[in-house]
């Protein structure tokens, strides 16, 4: 009799546990009062392209899931900066990040495709890449999944431009002896070296201070990052060089993502699709507005390049291809070129 009661109790316990966990695949039952919290960490300000898109994504998730999922956005390296946001994603301390893809070099050097000088023609070319099969192979690579992360979407920022506070930069020789802040990776280091300059990897959140204190003389970034970080306050010259890209991808912790109830995950995916469309639109608009802001600040001399000056810069940066084509792979480099 005692045995029978024990068996009945254990069966009841199993049933209750299954009901509480949603019954299938260990998925959690969620409600508005106990939502799934998606922590989304990023390093730019709330008024940057990425900051605006992340906040809109949070609103869309709340709308589409009826409050059953909640995105908590942590901007401006508030929670994690460049040095630890990827580790935090891998360990599941945050669930989503949208880093500049070059920062993924820690896991897969091919992400430095984005730094290859003058690889992309224009915004249309970049978008064709985002929608291409080669881009999908990067998002779904084994190198990411073996670290328990996966890529969900590409987000755009724009072309990078050089700024510095020493003198106008127009010719390759002008870069000699200057020191620049770089985001990450050997490709950017090689880029500056090819121009006779030095570089230091400095976290985004520390770059303003490094420019202000003269730890470095210059940096390269998009109009929107320059403007929303107020680099115009601490830089005297900006060269409209468009020599490389700065774009993002949205990554999620894979275990977290797969544990989400299927219906909620589908709604979050739908929210991300809409936020991505908005992000692409914002990238163009906000970068154009930021260029105007920088010009209107009156603090920076804005320098355009002639076709010849651009060509000279491109030629000077050719050694980067000689050194890194194999690492980035011809599949990616030629694949991107062929999309033009
Ligand atoms: C940078 O470090 O300059 C950028 O990656 C920052 C960003 O996320 O746009």
Coordinates of C-alpha atoms and ligand atoms in Angstrom, one line a residue:
X1 CA 0.0 0.0 0.0
X2 CA 2.8 2.4 1.0
X3 CA 4.5 1.6 -2.2
X4 CA 1.4 2.3 -4.2
X5 CA 1.0 5.7 -2.5
X6 CA 4.6 6.6 -3.3
X7 CA 4.2 5.6 -7.0
X8 CA 1.0 7.8 -7.2
X9 CA 2.8 10.7 -5.6
X10 CA 5.8 10.5 -7.9
X11 CA 3.6 10.3 -10.9
X12 CA 1.7 13.3 -9.8
X13 CA 4.9 15.2 -9.3
X14 CA 6.0 14.3 -12.8
X15 CA 2.7 15.5 -14.2
X16 CA 2.8 18.8 -12.4
X17 CA 6.4 19.5 -13.4
X18 CA 5.5 18.7 -17.1
X19 CA 2.5 21.1 -16.9
X20 CA 4.6 23.9 -15.4
X21 CA 7.3 23.6 -18.1
X22 CA 4.8 23.9 -20.9
X23 CA 4.7 20.2 -21.5
X24 CA 6.9 20.0 -24.6
X25 CA 10.7 20.2 -25.1
X26 CA 11.2 21.8 -21.7
X27 CA 9.7 25.0 -22.9
X28 CA 8.7 27.5 -20.2
X29 CA 5.1 28.7 -19.7
X30 CA 5.1 32.4 -20.0
X31 CA 2.7 35.2 -19.3
X32 CA 2.6 39.0 -19.2
X33 CA 3.3 38.9 -15.4
X34 CA 6.2 36.5 -15.9
X35 CA 7.6 37.4 -19.3
X36 CA 10.7 35.9 -21.0
X37 CA 13.4 38.6 -20.5
X38 CA 15.8 39.1 -23.5
X39 CA 18.8 41.1 -22.4
X40 CA 20.2 43.0 -25.4
X41 CA 23.5 44.7 -24.8
X42 CA 25.2 47.1 -27.1
X43 CA 27.9 49.8 -27.0
X44 CA 26.5 52.8 -28.9
X45 CA 24.3 55.5 -27.6
X46 CA 20.5 55.4 -27.6
X47 CA 20.3 58.0 -30.3
X48 CA 22.7 56.1 -32.7
X49 CA 21.3 54.0 -35.6
X50 CA 21.8 50.8 -33.6
X51 CA 20.4 52.4 -30.4
X52 CA 17.2 53.5 -32.1
X53 CA 16.7 50.2 -33.9
X54 CA 17.3 48.2 -30.7
X55 CA 14.7 50.2 -28.9
X56 CA 12.2 49.8 -31.7
X57 CA 12.9 46.1 -31.6
X58 CA 12.0 46.1 -27.9
X59 CA 8.7 47.8 -28.6
X60 CA 7.9 45.5 -31.4
X61 CA 8.6 42.4 -29.3
X62 CA 6.3 43.7 -26.6
X63 CA 3.5 44.4 -29.1
X64 CA 3.8 41.1 -31.0
X65 CA 4.1 38.8 -28.0
X66 CA 1.4 40.7 -26.0
X67 CA 4.0 41.3 -23.3
X68 CA 5.0 37.7 -23.0
X69 CA 8.6 38.5 -24.0
X70 CA 10.4 41.7 -22.9
X71 CA 13.6 43.0 -24.4
X72 CA 15.7 44.9 -21.9
X73 CA 18.1 47.1 -23.9
X74 CA 21.4 48.1 -22.3
X75 CA 23.1 50.8 -24.5
X76 CA 26.4 52.6 -24.2
X77 CA 28.4 49.7 -22.9
X78 CA 26.4 50.0 -19.7
X79 CA 26.4 46.3 -19.0
X80 CA 29.2 45.0 -21.2
X81 CA 31.7 46.8 -23.4
X82 CA 33.7 45.7 -26.4
X83 CA 36.0 43.5 -24.4
X84 CA 33.4 41.4 -22.7
X85 CA 30.1 41.5 -24.6
X86 CA 30.8 38.5 -26.8
X87 CA 31.9 36.4 -23.8
X88 CA 28.8 37.5 -22.0
X89 CA 26.7 36.2 -24.9
X90 CA 28.6 32.9 -25.0
X91 CA 28.0 32.4 -21.3
X92 CA 24.4 33.5 -21.6
X93 CA 24.7 36.5 -19.3
X94 CA 23.2 38.5 -22.1
X95 CA 21.0 37.0 -24.7
X96 CA 21.4 39.3 -27.7
X97 CA 24.2 41.6 -29.0
X98 CA 24.7 43.5 -32.2
X99 CA 28.4 44.2 -32.5
X100 CA 30.3 45.6 -35.4
X101 CA 31.1 42.4 -37.2
X102 CA 34.8 42.9 -37.1
X103 CA 34.6 42.3 -33.3
X104 CA 33.6 38.7 -34.1
X105 CA 37.2 38.1 -35.1
X106 CA 37.7 36.4 -31.7
X107 CA 35.6 33.5 -33.0
X108 CA 36.1 33.6 -36.7
X109 CA 38.6 35.7 -38.6
X110 CA 36.4 35.7 -41.7
X111 CA 34.2 38.4 -40.2
X112 CA 37.0 40.8 -41.0
X113 CA 35.7 40.8 -44.6
X114 CA 34.1 44.1 -43.5
X115 CA 37.5 45.7 -43.1
X116 CA 39.0 44.8 -46.4
X117 CA 39.7 48.2 -48.0
X118 CA 37.4 49.5 -50.7
X119 CA 35.6 46.1 -51.0
X120 CA 32.1 47.5 -51.1
X121 CA 31.0 50.0 -53.7
X122 CA 28.0 51.5 -52.1
X123 CA 25.0 50.8 -49.8
X124 CA 23.2 48.8 -52.4
X125 CA 26.2 46.5 -52.7
X126 CA 26.3 46.0 -49.0
X127 CA 22.6 45.1 -48.9
X128 CA 23.0 42.6 -51.7
X129 CA 25.7 41.0 -49.5
X130 CA 23.4 41.0 -46.4
X131 CA 20.8 39.1 -48.4
X132 CA 23.3 36.7 -50.1
X133 CA 24.0 33.0 -49.3
X134 CA 27.6 33.8 -48.4
X135 CA 26.4 36.2 -45.7
X136 CA 24.1 33.4 -44.4
X137 CA 27.1 31.0 -44.2
X138 CA 28.7 33.4 -41.8
X139 CA 25.6 33.8 -39.6
X140 CA 25.1 30.0 -39.3
X141 CA 28.7 28.9 -39.1
X142 CA 29.9 26.0 -36.9
X143 CA 32.3 28.4 -35.3
X144 CA 29.4 30.3 -33.8
X145 CA 27.2 27.3 -33.0
X146 CA 30.1 25.5 -31.2
X147 CA 30.2 28.6 -29.0
X148 CA 26.5 28.4 -28.4
X149 CA 25.6 31.4 -30.4
X150 CA 23.9 32.0 -33.8
X151 CA 23.5 35.0 -36.1
X152 CA 20.0 36.2 -36.8
X153 CA 20.3 39.3 -39.1
X154 CA 22.7 41.8 -40.5
X155 CA 22.2 45.4 -39.4
X156 CA 23.8 48.3 -41.3
X157 CA 25.8 51.3 -40.3
X158 CA 27.8 52.7 -43.1
X159 CA 31.2 53.6 -44.6
X160 CA 34.0 54.6 -42.4
X161 CA 35.9 57.9 -42.7
X162 CA 39.2 58.9 -41.1
X163 CA 39.4 61.7 -38.5
X164 CA 42.5 63.0 -36.7
X165 CA 43.6 66.1 -34.9
X166 CA 47.1 66.6 -36.4
X167 CA 46.7 67.6 -40.1
X168 CA 44.5 67.0 -43.2
X169 CA 44.7 63.5 -44.6
X170 CA 44.5 63.2 -48.3
X171 CA 47.5 61.2 -49.5
X172 CA 48.9 58.0 -48.2
X173 CA 52.0 59.8 -47.0
X174 CA 49.9 62.1 -44.8
X175 CA 49.2 59.1 -42.4
X176 CA 52.9 58.5 -41.6
X177 CA 53.7 58.5 -38.0
X178 CA 50.1 59.1 -36.8
X179 CA 48.4 56.7 -34.3
X180 CA 44.9 55.6 -34.8
X181 CA 42.3 53.9 -32.6
X182 CA 41.2 50.6 -34.2
X183 CA 38.2 48.4 -33.3
X184 CA 39.8 44.9 -33.3
X185 CA 41.7 42.5 -35.3
X186 CA 44.8 42.2 -37.5
X187 CA 43.3 43.5 -40.7
X188 CA 42.7 46.9 -39.3
X189 CA 46.2 46.9 -37.8
X190 CA 47.6 46.0 -41.2
X191 CA 45.5 48.7 -42.9
X192 CA 47.1 51.4 -40.7
X193 CA 50.5 49.8 -41.1
X194 CA 50.2 49.9 -44.9
X195 CA 49.7 53.7 -44.6
X196 CA 52.7 54.1 -42.4
X197 CA 50.6 54.7 -39.3
X198 CA 50.3 52.9 -36.0
X199 CA 47.2 51.7 -34.3
X200 CA 45.9 50.6 -30.9
X201 CA 42.8 48.5 -30.2
X202 CA 40.6 50.7 -27.9
X203 CA 37.1 49.8 -26.8
X204 CA 34.4 52.0 -28.3
X205 CA 33.4 53.3 -24.8
X206 CA 36.9 54.5 -24.2
X207 CA 37.6 56.1 -27.6
X208 CA 36.4 59.7 -26.9
X209 CA 38.7 59.9 -23.9
X210 CA 41.6 58.4 -25.9
X211 CA 41.2 61.0 -28.6
X212 CA 40.8 63.8 -26.0
X213 CA 43.8 62.8 -24.1
X214 CA 45.9 62.3 -27.2
X215 CA 46.5 58.6 -26.5
X216 CA 45.8 58.3 -30.2
X217 CA 45.7 61.0 -32.9
X218 CA 42.8 59.7 -34.9
X219 CA 40.2 57.1 -35.6
X220 CA 38.0 55.8 -38.3
X221 CA 34.2 55.5 -38.1
X222 CA 30.8 56.2 -39.7
X223 CA 29.3 59.7 -39.7
X224 CA 26.7 58.5 -37.2
X225 CA 29.2 57.1 -34.7
X226 CA 31.4 60.1 -35.0
X227 CA 28.5 62.4 -34.4
X228 CA 26.7 60.5 -31.6
X229 CA 30.0 60.1 -29.8
X230 CA 30.8 63.8 -30.4
X231 CA 34.2 63.1 -31.8
X232 CA 33.9 66.4 -33.6
X233 CA 34.7 68.0 -30.2
X234 CA 38.1 66.3 -30.1
X235 CA 39.1 65.9 -33.7
X236 CA 40.1 68.7 -36.2
X237 CA 40.0 66.9 -39.6
X238 CA 37.7 64.4 -41.2
X239 CA 38.5 62.9 -44.6
X240 CA 35.5 61.6 -46.5
X241 CA 37.3 58.4 -47.5
X242 CA 34.7 55.6 -47.5
X243 CA 37.6 53.2 -47.3
X244 CA 35.9 50.5 -45.4
X245 CA 32.6 49.5 -43.9
X246 CA 31.2 49.3 -40.4
X247 CA 28.2 47.0 -40.2
X248 CA 26.5 44.8 -37.5
X249 CA 25.0 41.5 -37.1
X250 CA 22.5 40.5 -34.4
X251 CA 23.6 37.4 -32.5
X252 CA 21.7 35.4 -29.9
X253 CA 22.6 32.8 -27.3
X254 CA 21.6 29.6 -29.1
X255 CA 20.5 27.6 -26.0
X256 CA 18.4 30.5 -24.8
X257 CA 16.9 31.0 -28.3
X258 CA 16.0 27.3 -28.7
X259 CA 14.4 27.1 -25.3
X260 CA 12.0 29.8 -26.1
X261 CA 8.4 28.6 -26.8
X262 CA 8.0 28.2 -30.5
X263 CA 5.2 30.7 -30.9
X264 CA 7.0 33.4 -28.9
X265 CA 10.2 32.8 -30.8
X266 CA 8.3 33.2 -34.1
X267 CA 6.9 36.5 -32.9
X268 CA 10.3 37.7 -31.8
X269 CA 11.7 36.8 -35.2
X270 CA 8.9 38.8 -36.8
X271 CA 9.8 41.7 -34.6
X272 CA 13.4 41.4 -35.6
X273 CA 12.5 41.3 -39.3
X274 CA 10.6 44.6 -38.9
X275 CA 13.3 46.2 -36.8
X276 CA 15.9 45.2 -39.4
X277 CA 14.0 46.9 -42.2
X278 CA 13.8 50.0 -40.1
X279 CA 17.4 49.8 -39.2
X280 CA 18.5 49.7 -42.8
X281 CA 16.4 52.7 -43.5
X282 CA 17.7 54.5 -40.5
X283 CA 21.3 53.8 -41.4
X284 CA 21.1 55.9 -44.5
X285 CA 19.0 58.7 -43.0
X286 CA 20.9 59.0 -39.7
X287 CA 24.3 59.0 -41.4
X288 CA 23.3 61.7 -43.8
X289 CA 21.9 63.8 -40.9
X290 CA 25.1 63.2 -38.9
X291 CA 27.3 64.4 -41.7
X292 CA 25.3 67.7 -41.7
X293 CA 25.7 67.9 -37.9
X294 CA 29.4 67.4 -38.1
X295 CA 29.7 70.0 -40.8
X296 CA 27.5 72.5 -38.9
X297 CA 29.5 72.0 -35.7
X298 CA 32.1 74.2 -37.4
X299 CA 34.7 72.3 -35.4
X300 CA 36.0 69.9 -38.0
X301 CA 37.5 70.6 -41.4
X302 CA 35.8 68.2 -43.8
X303 CA 38.0 67.1 -46.7
X304 CA 36.8 65.4 -49.9
X305 CA 39.1 63.2 -52.0
X306 CA 39.5 63.5 -55.7
X307 CA 39.2 60.2 -57.7
X308 CA 43.0 60.2 -58.0
X309 CA 43.5 60.6 -54.3
X310 CA 41.0 57.8 -53.6
X311 CA 42.8 55.6 -56.1
X312 CA 46.2 56.3 -54.5
X313 CA 44.8 55.3 -51.1
X314 CA 43.3 52.2 -52.5
X315 CA 46.6 51.3 -54.1
X316 CA 48.5 51.9 -50.9
X317 CA 46.1 49.5 -49.1
X318 CA 46.6 46.7 -51.5
X319 CA 49.1 44.9 -49.2
X320 CA 46.1 44.2 -46.9
X321 CA 44.7 41.9 -49.6
X322 CA 48.1 40.3 -50.2
X323 CA 48.3 39.4 -46.5
X324 CA 44.7 38.5 -45.6
X325 CA 42.9 37.2 -48.7
X326 CA 43.6 33.6 -47.6
X327 CA 42.3 34.2 -44.1
X328 CA 39.2 36.0 -45.1
X329 CA 38.8 33.4 -48.0
X330 CA 38.3 33.9 -51.7
X331 CA 34.8 32.6 -51.3
X332 CA 33.9 35.7 -49.3
X333 CA 36.1 38.3 -51.1
X334 CA 35.3 37.2 -54.6
X335 CA 31.7 36.4 -53.6
X336 CA 31.3 40.0 -52.4
X337 CA 33.0 41.4 -55.5
X338 CA 30.8 39.4 -57.7
X339 CA 27.7 40.9 -56.2
X340 CA 28.5 44.4 -57.6
Ligands
LIG1 C1 33.3 50.9 -32.9 O1 33.9 50.3 -32.0 O2 33.8 51.9 -33.5 C2 32.0 50.5 -33.4 O3 32.0 49.1 -33.5 C3 30.9 50.8 -32.4 C4 29.6 50.3 -32.9 O4 29.1 49.4 -32.3 O5 29.1 50.9 -33.9

